[in-house]
Amino acid sequence: MRVVLSEDHRAQFPDGELFDGTLVRPFECPERWDHVVAALDAAGLDDRTAPDLVDLDRVQRVHNPAYVEFLADFWEEWTASGRTGDAIASMFPLRGLRQDRIPTDLKGRLGYFALAAETAITAGTWRAASVSAAIAQTTQRLVAGGEPVAFGLCRPPGHHASTDQFGGYCFLNNAAIAADGFLADGAERVAVLDVDFHHGNGTQSIFWERSDVLFASLHGHPENAFPYFLGYADEVGTGPGEGFTHNYPMRPGTAFDEWCAALDNACGQIADHRPDALVVSLGVDAFENDPISFFSLTSDDFTKVGRRIGALEIPTAYVMEGGYAVAEIGTNTVNVLTGHNC
Amino acid sequence: MRVVLSEDHRAQFPDGELFDGTLVRPFECPERWDHVVAALDAAGLDDRTAPDLVDLDRVQRVHNPAYVEFLADFWEEWTASGRTGDAIASMFPLRGLRQDRIPTDLKGRLGYFALAAETAITAGTWRAASVSAAIAQTTQRLVAGGEPVAFGLCRPPGHHASTDQFGGYCFLNNAAIAADGFLADGAERVAVLDVDFHHGNGTQSIFWERSDVLFASLHGHPENAFPYFLGYADEVGTGPGEGFTHNYPMRPGTAFDEWCAALDNACGQIADHRPDALVVSLGVDAFENDPISFFSLTSDDFTKVGRRIGALEIPTAYVMEGGYAVAEIGTNTVNVLTGHNC
């Protein structure tokens, strides 16, 4: 299995994450990547590829160009204003407020493009996020070019990023960029399967009105889990996209049997869609010991997850999303990948 | 002039305020109150009154009962969950996300009812916020009962709080509660004049569709200043409220001449409305040395502000809002009050 990765991910590591009223060391930290690489090494998955340069034209098929420009330029403007700390949004265009005008003030612009306040923009954010998107693009091209399966070790993750909002540790939606890349390369239908513990709100919203990209997500129920405000079962898409979004929200303590029944249902929907390619948003935070999640999958369960996805026999691009049980993230990720090829 | 105040304000003082990527000592701090009291003492404004108990039925004429319940109960739930830090919202129901369902999870509920991330809920928040609302109510009753003018030294402030959102240091909208109180006591028409540097987005939204309460606000232009997403000049109210909202956004560096021309226009609108009572959202952060604002009024200018408001000869309830040049907040506030009676 080809693996696409880059050391450039290290550029994204803010000083703090807003968590329960204080700033803590970010859960989404560089060691996550190190543990995955170590587990890939141990499993002999050593066919490594560096990403090509990011294709911004394709990124802008998914993201608003004004948002991409914001991400690329904001840190320079922020520091030029004399600020020295990371950029964390604190005021947002919420209900009752205007969403039709972008402030010129830096804090106002930051809030306009933000989804949440736990995620900071720092010196290396654009470098890391754009290379992470490039990893998704290269992974997609490998699969479009004939590889049956490939893994993009994206960091930062992407599935919470909408067309013009960053948050939940995400800036560019790597999975959406990969899915759209397949379409740009000639695919007629694509599916995105999101097995990350958290709902892929960004991916859902990007493809909400489209019938060419089916989106299926297994996740903590939004009444109980981040991102809280999307991911209910009654969200099925709209217009031509109606019926092409499938959500499987599950409650605290959900174990593999129930989770796997949802996976089987999602895989059935995907098979019925007859996609030319599959993108998997591969978060492994459904793991029982994840510090910020509440499902109880074991490491062995992840092998079964990969096996089921592999059984679909669809050309598949895996892109890394979440997983915060740092010591086990490598094992759990590699178990999915090795399961895929069983 | 009767002054309504309480030491209970001290209960609201979170450990930190999210500001430029770090947690800093809150700008909205208890010493603000001490400096105002000292200046009241120095000016001989010593006719002090403690507030009556808060009238929650009247509070709930302005605020959603579910929101009031949230404010009253949240800290107990938050600490019962084992958390020890202040409650700061980090995920919000932003564009593209659902606003029709309130999560059960504590962080989700916190975000649902939040407007911003700089403002924390802490142990004493409900006590301080409810007493601050009681101060506004008592001040309003004094004026409804015949006092030509009275001053409620509210802390925390209120004008950013909407019917169901806290933020910008505000929890209950003291000015809106006072304005609505006049109506409940028989007034046919009321006006709210907001001279705080920041737009009174909460007050505007509460009276947006109503013709009985005219709202006029002088403030930093939302392209340049918090709250960023409301306060443009083209916001004039809607339905029966159309024409009863007047916004005067002004640019960085605005000095008294320009600011006062806006005040005169606002006073003309208020006079034309022929209100039975006037509520003034009295922030003094238009001051030239305010650390988080950008107008350049001098301390002497505030005397002229009071004089112009007093010249309207409308029964007037002043309620304290912002002002973060702590050493001068007392002088500037008292200058408005003494100017009123010149």
mmCIF file with all atom_site columns, C-alpha atoms in Angstrom, chain A residues 66-165:
data_model
loop_
_atom_site.group_PDB
_atom_site.id
_atom_site.type_symbol
_atom_site.label_atom_id
_atom_site.label_alt_id
_atom_site.label_comp_id
_atom_site.label_asym_id
_atom_site.label_entity_id
_atom_site.label_seq_id
_atom_site.pdbx_PDB_ins_code
_atom_site.Cartn_x
_atom_site.Cartn_y
_atom_site.Cartn_z
_atom_site.occupancy
_atom_site.B_iso_or_equiv
_atom_site.pdbx_formal_charge
_atom_site.auth_seq_id
_atom_site.auth_comp_id
_atom_site.auth_asym_id
_atom_site.auth_atom_id
_atom_site.pdbx_PDB_model_num
ATOM 1   C CA . ALA A 1 66  ? -11.520 34.281 -0.015  1.00 0.00 ? 66  ALA A CA 1
ATOM 2   C CA . TYR A 1 67  ? -11.186 31.671 2.737   1.00 0.00 ? 67  TYR A CA 1
ATOM 3   C CA . VAL A 1 68  ? -8.091  30.133 1.169   1.00 0.00 ? 68  VAL A CA 1
ATOM 4   C CA . GLU A 1 69  ? -6.554  33.602 0.890   1.00 0.00 ? 69  GLU A CA 1
ATOM 5   C CA . PHE A 1 70  ? -7.443  34.234 4.544   1.00 0.00 ? 70  PHE A CA 1
ATOM 6   C CA . LEU A 1 71  ? -5.702  31.037 5.664   1.00 0.00 ? 71  LEU A CA 1
ATOM 7   C CA . ALA A 1 72  ? -2.642  31.748 3.547   1.00 0.00 ? 72  ALA A CA 1
ATOM 8   C CA . ASP A 1 73  ? -2.170  35.350 4.647   1.00 0.00 ? 73  ASP A CA 1
ATOM 9   C CA . PHE A 1 74  ? -3.641  35.692 8.119   1.00 0.00 ? 74  PHE A CA 1
ATOM 10  C CA . TRP A 1 75  ? -0.632  34.894 10.268  1.00 0.00 ? 75  TRP A CA 1
ATOM 11  C CA . GLU A 1 76  ? 1.482   37.528 8.541   1.00 0.00 ? 76  GLU A CA 1
ATOM 12  C CA . GLU A 1 77  ? -1.204  40.164 9.088   1.00 0.00 ? 77  GLU A CA 1
ATOM 13  C CA . TRP A 1 78  ? -1.738  39.060 12.690  1.00 0.00 ? 78  TRP A CA 1
ATOM 14  C CA . THR A 1 79  ? 1.931   39.350 13.624  1.00 0.00 ? 79  THR A CA 1
ATOM 15  C CA . ALA A 1 80  ? 2.363   42.549 11.588  1.00 0.00 ? 80  ALA A CA 1
ATOM 16  C CA . SER A 1 81  ? -0.244  44.085 13.907  1.00 0.00 ? 81  SER A CA 1
ATOM 17  C CA . GLY A 1 82  ? 2.167   43.544 16.798  1.00 0.00 ? 82  GLY A CA 1
ATOM 18  C CA . ARG A 1 83  ? 0.480   40.491 18.249  1.00 0.00 ? 83  ARG A CA 1
ATOM 19  C CA . THR A 1 84  ? 2.688   37.691 19.476  1.00 0.00 ? 84  THR A CA 1
ATOM 20  C CA . GLY A 1 85  ? 0.221   35.022 20.620  1.00 0.00 ? 85  GLY A CA 1
ATOM 21  C CA . ASP A 1 86  ? -1.596  32.501 18.484  1.00 0.00 ? 86  ASP A CA 1
ATOM 22  C CA . ALA A 1 87  ? -4.741  33.626 16.697  1.00 0.00 ? 87  ALA A CA 1
ATOM 23  C CA . ILE A 1 88  ? -7.834  32.193 18.421  1.00 0.00 ? 88  ILE A CA 1
ATOM 24  C CA . ALA A 1 89  ? -11.253 33.437 17.361  1.00 0.00 ? 89  ALA A CA 1
ATOM 25  C CA . SER A 1 90  ? -13.455 34.802 20.120  1.00 0.00 ? 90  SER A CA 1
ATOM 26  C CA . MET A 1 91  ? -16.384 36.524 18.376  1.00 0.00 ? 91  MET A CA 1
ATOM 27  C CA . PHE A 1 92  ? -18.466 34.838 15.707  1.00 0.00 ? 92  PHE A CA 1
ATOM 28  C CA . PRO A 1 93  ? -21.344 35.609 13.301  1.00 0.00 ? 93  PRO A CA 1
ATOM 29  C CA . LEU A 1 94  ? -23.936 33.744 15.373  1.00 0.00 ? 94  LEU A CA 1
ATOM 30  C CA . ARG A 1 95  ? -27.716 33.716 15.232  1.00 0.00 ? 95  ARG A CA 1
ATOM 31  C CA . GLY A 1 96  ? -29.189 37.183 15.251  1.00 0.00 ? 96  GLY A CA 1
ATOM 32  C CA . LEU A 1 97  ? -25.981 38.621 13.798  1.00 0.00 ? 97  LEU A CA 1
ATOM 33  C CA . ARG A 1 98  ? -25.054 39.429 10.227  1.00 0.00 ? 98  ARG A CA 1
ATOM 34  C CA . GLN A 1 99  ? -23.338 36.830 8.126   1.00 0.00 ? 99  GLN A CA 1
ATOM 35  C CA . ASP A 1 100 ? -23.272 38.866 4.929   1.00 0.00 ? 100 ASP A CA 1
ATOM 36  C CA . ARG A 1 101 ? -20.331 41.167 5.644   1.00 0.00 ? 101 ARG A CA 1
ATOM 37  C CA . ILE A 1 102 ? -16.734 40.272 6.405   1.00 0.00 ? 102 ILE A CA 1
ATOM 38  C CA . PRO A 1 103 ? -15.151 42.683 8.903   1.00 0.00 ? 103 PRO A CA 1
ATOM 39  C CA . THR A 1 104 ? -11.860 44.296 7.995   1.00 0.00 ? 104 THR A CA 1
ATOM 40  C CA . ASP A 1 105 ? -10.557 44.123 11.581  1.00 0.00 ? 105 ASP A CA 1
ATOM 41  C CA . LEU A 1 106 ? -8.307  41.106 12.119  1.00 0.00 ? 106 LEU A CA 1
ATOM 42  C CA . LYS A 1 107 ? -10.296 39.673 15.043  1.00 0.00 ? 107 LYS A CA 1
ATOM 43  C CA . GLY A 1 108 ? -13.501 40.162 13.113  1.00 0.00 ? 108 GLY A CA 1
ATOM 44  C CA . ARG A 1 109 ? -12.145 38.387 10.039  1.00 0.00 ? 109 ARG A CA 1
ATOM 45  C CA . LEU A 1 110 ? -10.769 35.592 12.217  1.00 0.00 ? 110 LEU A CA 1
ATOM 46  C CA . GLY A 1 111 ? -14.202 35.084 13.759  1.00 0.00 ? 111 GLY A CA 1
ATOM 47  C CA . TYR A 1 112 ? -15.971 35.263 10.417  1.00 0.00 ? 112 TYR A CA 1
ATOM 48  C CA . PHE A 1 113 ? -13.955 32.322 9.069   1.00 0.00 ? 113 PHE A CA 1
ATOM 49  C CA . ALA A 1 114 ? -13.930 30.325 12.317  1.00 0.00 ? 114 ALA A CA 1
ATOM 50  C CA . LEU A 1 115 ? -16.120 27.441 13.368  1.00 0.00 ? 115 LEU A CA 1
ATOM 51  C CA . ALA A 1 116 ? -14.909 27.140 16.947  1.00 0.00 ? 116 ALA A CA 1
ATOM 52  C CA . ALA A 1 117 ? -12.471 28.544 19.498  1.00 0.00 ? 117 ALA A CA 1
ATOM 53  C CA . GLU A 1 118 ? -10.373 25.508 20.357  1.00 0.00 ? 118 GLU A CA 1
ATOM 54  C CA . THR A 1 119 ? -8.310  25.736 17.183  1.00 0.00 ? 119 THR A CA 1
ATOM 55  C CA . ALA A 1 120 ? -5.546  28.325 16.805  1.00 0.00 ? 120 ALA A CA 1
ATOM 56  C CA . ILE A 1 121 ? -3.845  29.685 13.731  1.00 0.00 ? 121 ILE A CA 1
ATOM 57  C CA . THR A 1 122 ? -0.124  29.871 14.336  1.00 0.00 ? 122 THR A CA 1
ATOM 58  C CA . ALA A 1 123 ? 3.052   30.528 12.339  1.00 0.00 ? 123 ALA A CA 1
ATOM 59  C CA . GLY A 1 124 ? 3.040   27.195 10.528  1.00 0.00 ? 124 GLY A CA 1
ATOM 60  C CA . THR A 1 125 ? -0.663  26.648 10.062  1.00 0.00 ? 125 THR A CA 1
ATOM 61  C CA . TRP A 1 126 ? -0.859  27.426 6.364   1.00 0.00 ? 126 TRP A CA 1
ATOM 62  C CA . ARG A 1 127 ? 2.261   25.431 5.555   1.00 0.00 ? 127 ARG A CA 1
ATOM 63  C CA . ALA A 1 128 ? 0.991   22.378 7.434   1.00 0.00 ? 128 ALA A CA 1
ATOM 64  C CA . ALA A 1 129 ? -2.601  22.672 6.230   1.00 0.00 ? 129 ALA A CA 1
ATOM 65  C CA . SER A 1 130 ? -1.668  23.172 2.587   1.00 0.00 ? 130 SER A CA 1
ATOM 66  C CA . VAL A 1 131 ? 0.778   20.252 2.656   1.00 0.00 ? 131 VAL A CA 1
ATOM 67  C CA . SER A 1 132 ? -1.889  18.144 4.366   1.00 0.00 ? 132 SER A CA 1
ATOM 68  C CA . ALA A 1 133 ? -4.237  18.965 1.479   1.00 0.00 ? 133 ALA A CA 1
ATOM 69  C CA . ALA A 1 134 ? -1.424  18.140 -0.954  1.00 0.00 ? 134 ALA A CA 1
ATOM 70  C CA . ILE A 1 135 ? -1.083  14.732 0.723   1.00 0.00 ? 135 ILE A CA 1
ATOM 71  C CA . ALA A 1 136 ? -4.792  14.114 0.136   1.00 0.00 ? 136 ALA A CA 1
ATOM 72  C CA . GLN A 1 137 ? -4.410  15.200 -3.481  1.00 0.00 ? 137 GLN A CA 1
ATOM 73  C CA . THR A 1 138 ? -1.408  12.966 -4.109  1.00 0.00 ? 138 THR A CA 1
ATOM 74  C CA . THR A 1 139 ? -3.147  10.025 -2.442  1.00 0.00 ? 139 THR A CA 1
ATOM 75  C CA . GLN A 1 140 ? -6.188  10.596 -4.630  1.00 0.00 ? 140 GLN A CA 1
ATOM 76  C CA . ARG A 1 141 ? -4.050  10.779 -7.786  1.00 0.00 ? 141 ARG A CA 1
ATOM 77  C CA . LEU A 1 142 ? -2.315  7.519  -6.934  1.00 0.00 ? 142 LEU A CA 1
ATOM 78  C CA . VAL A 1 143 ? -5.691  5.801  -6.653  1.00 0.00 ? 143 VAL A CA 1
ATOM 79  C CA . ALA A 1 144 ? -7.072  7.536  -9.744  1.00 0.00 ? 144 ALA A CA 1
ATOM 80  C CA . GLY A 1 145 ? -3.939  6.306  -11.508 1.00 0.00 ? 145 GLY A CA 1
ATOM 81  C CA . GLY A 1 146 ? -4.587  2.685  -10.700 1.00 0.00 ? 146 GLY A CA 1
ATOM 82  C CA . GLU A 1 147 ? -3.555  1.967  -7.133  1.00 0.00 ? 147 GLU A CA 1
ATOM 83  C CA . PRO A 1 148 ? -6.355  -0.047 -5.518  1.00 0.00 ? 148 PRO A CA 1
ATOM 84  C CA . VAL A 1 149 ? -5.773  1.644  -2.165  1.00 0.00 ? 149 VAL A CA 1
ATOM 85  C CA . ALA A 1 150 ? -3.487  4.323  -0.722  1.00 0.00 ? 150 ALA A CA 1
ATOM 86  C CA . PHE A 1 151 ? -3.108  6.106  2.597   1.00 0.00 ? 151 PHE A CA 1
ATOM 87  C CA . GLY A 1 152 ? -2.548  9.833  3.052   1.00 0.00 ? 152 GLY A CA 1
ATOM 88  C CA . LEU A 1 153 ? -1.162  10.555 6.512   1.00 0.00 ? 153 LEU A CA 1
ATOM 89  C CA . CYS A 1 154 ? -2.752  13.997 6.654   1.00 0.00 ? 154 CYS A CA 1
ATOM 90  C CA . ARG A 1 155 ? -2.086  16.257 9.607   1.00 0.00 ? 155 ARG A CA 1
ATOM 91  C CA . PRO A 1 156 ? -3.812  18.600 10.448  1.00 0.00 ? 156 PRO A CA 1
ATOM 92  C CA . PRO A 1 157 ? -7.056  16.723 9.816   1.00 0.00 ? 157 PRO A CA 1
ATOM 93  C CA . GLY A 1 158 ? -9.775  18.164 7.617   1.00 0.00 ? 158 GLY A CA 1
ATOM 94  C CA . HIS A 1 159 ? -13.337 16.864 7.983   1.00 0.00 ? 159 HIS A CA 1
ATOM 95  C CA . HIS A 1 160 ? -14.651 19.702 10.196  1.00 0.00 ? 160 HIS A CA 1
ATOM 96  C CA . ALA A 1 161 ? -13.526 22.403 7.749   1.00 0.00 ? 161 ALA A CA 1
ATOM 97  C CA . SER A 1 162 ? -16.392 23.712 5.645   1.00 0.00 ? 162 SER A CA 1
ATOM 98  C CA . THR A 1 163 ? -16.091 25.657 2.431   1.00 0.00 ? 163 THR A CA 1
ATOM 99  C CA . ASP A 1 164 ? -15.122 28.740 4.463   1.00 0.00 ? 164 ASP A CA 1
ATOM 100 C CA . GLN A 1 165 ? -14.683 27.812 8.143   1.00 0.00 ? 165 GLN A CA 1
#
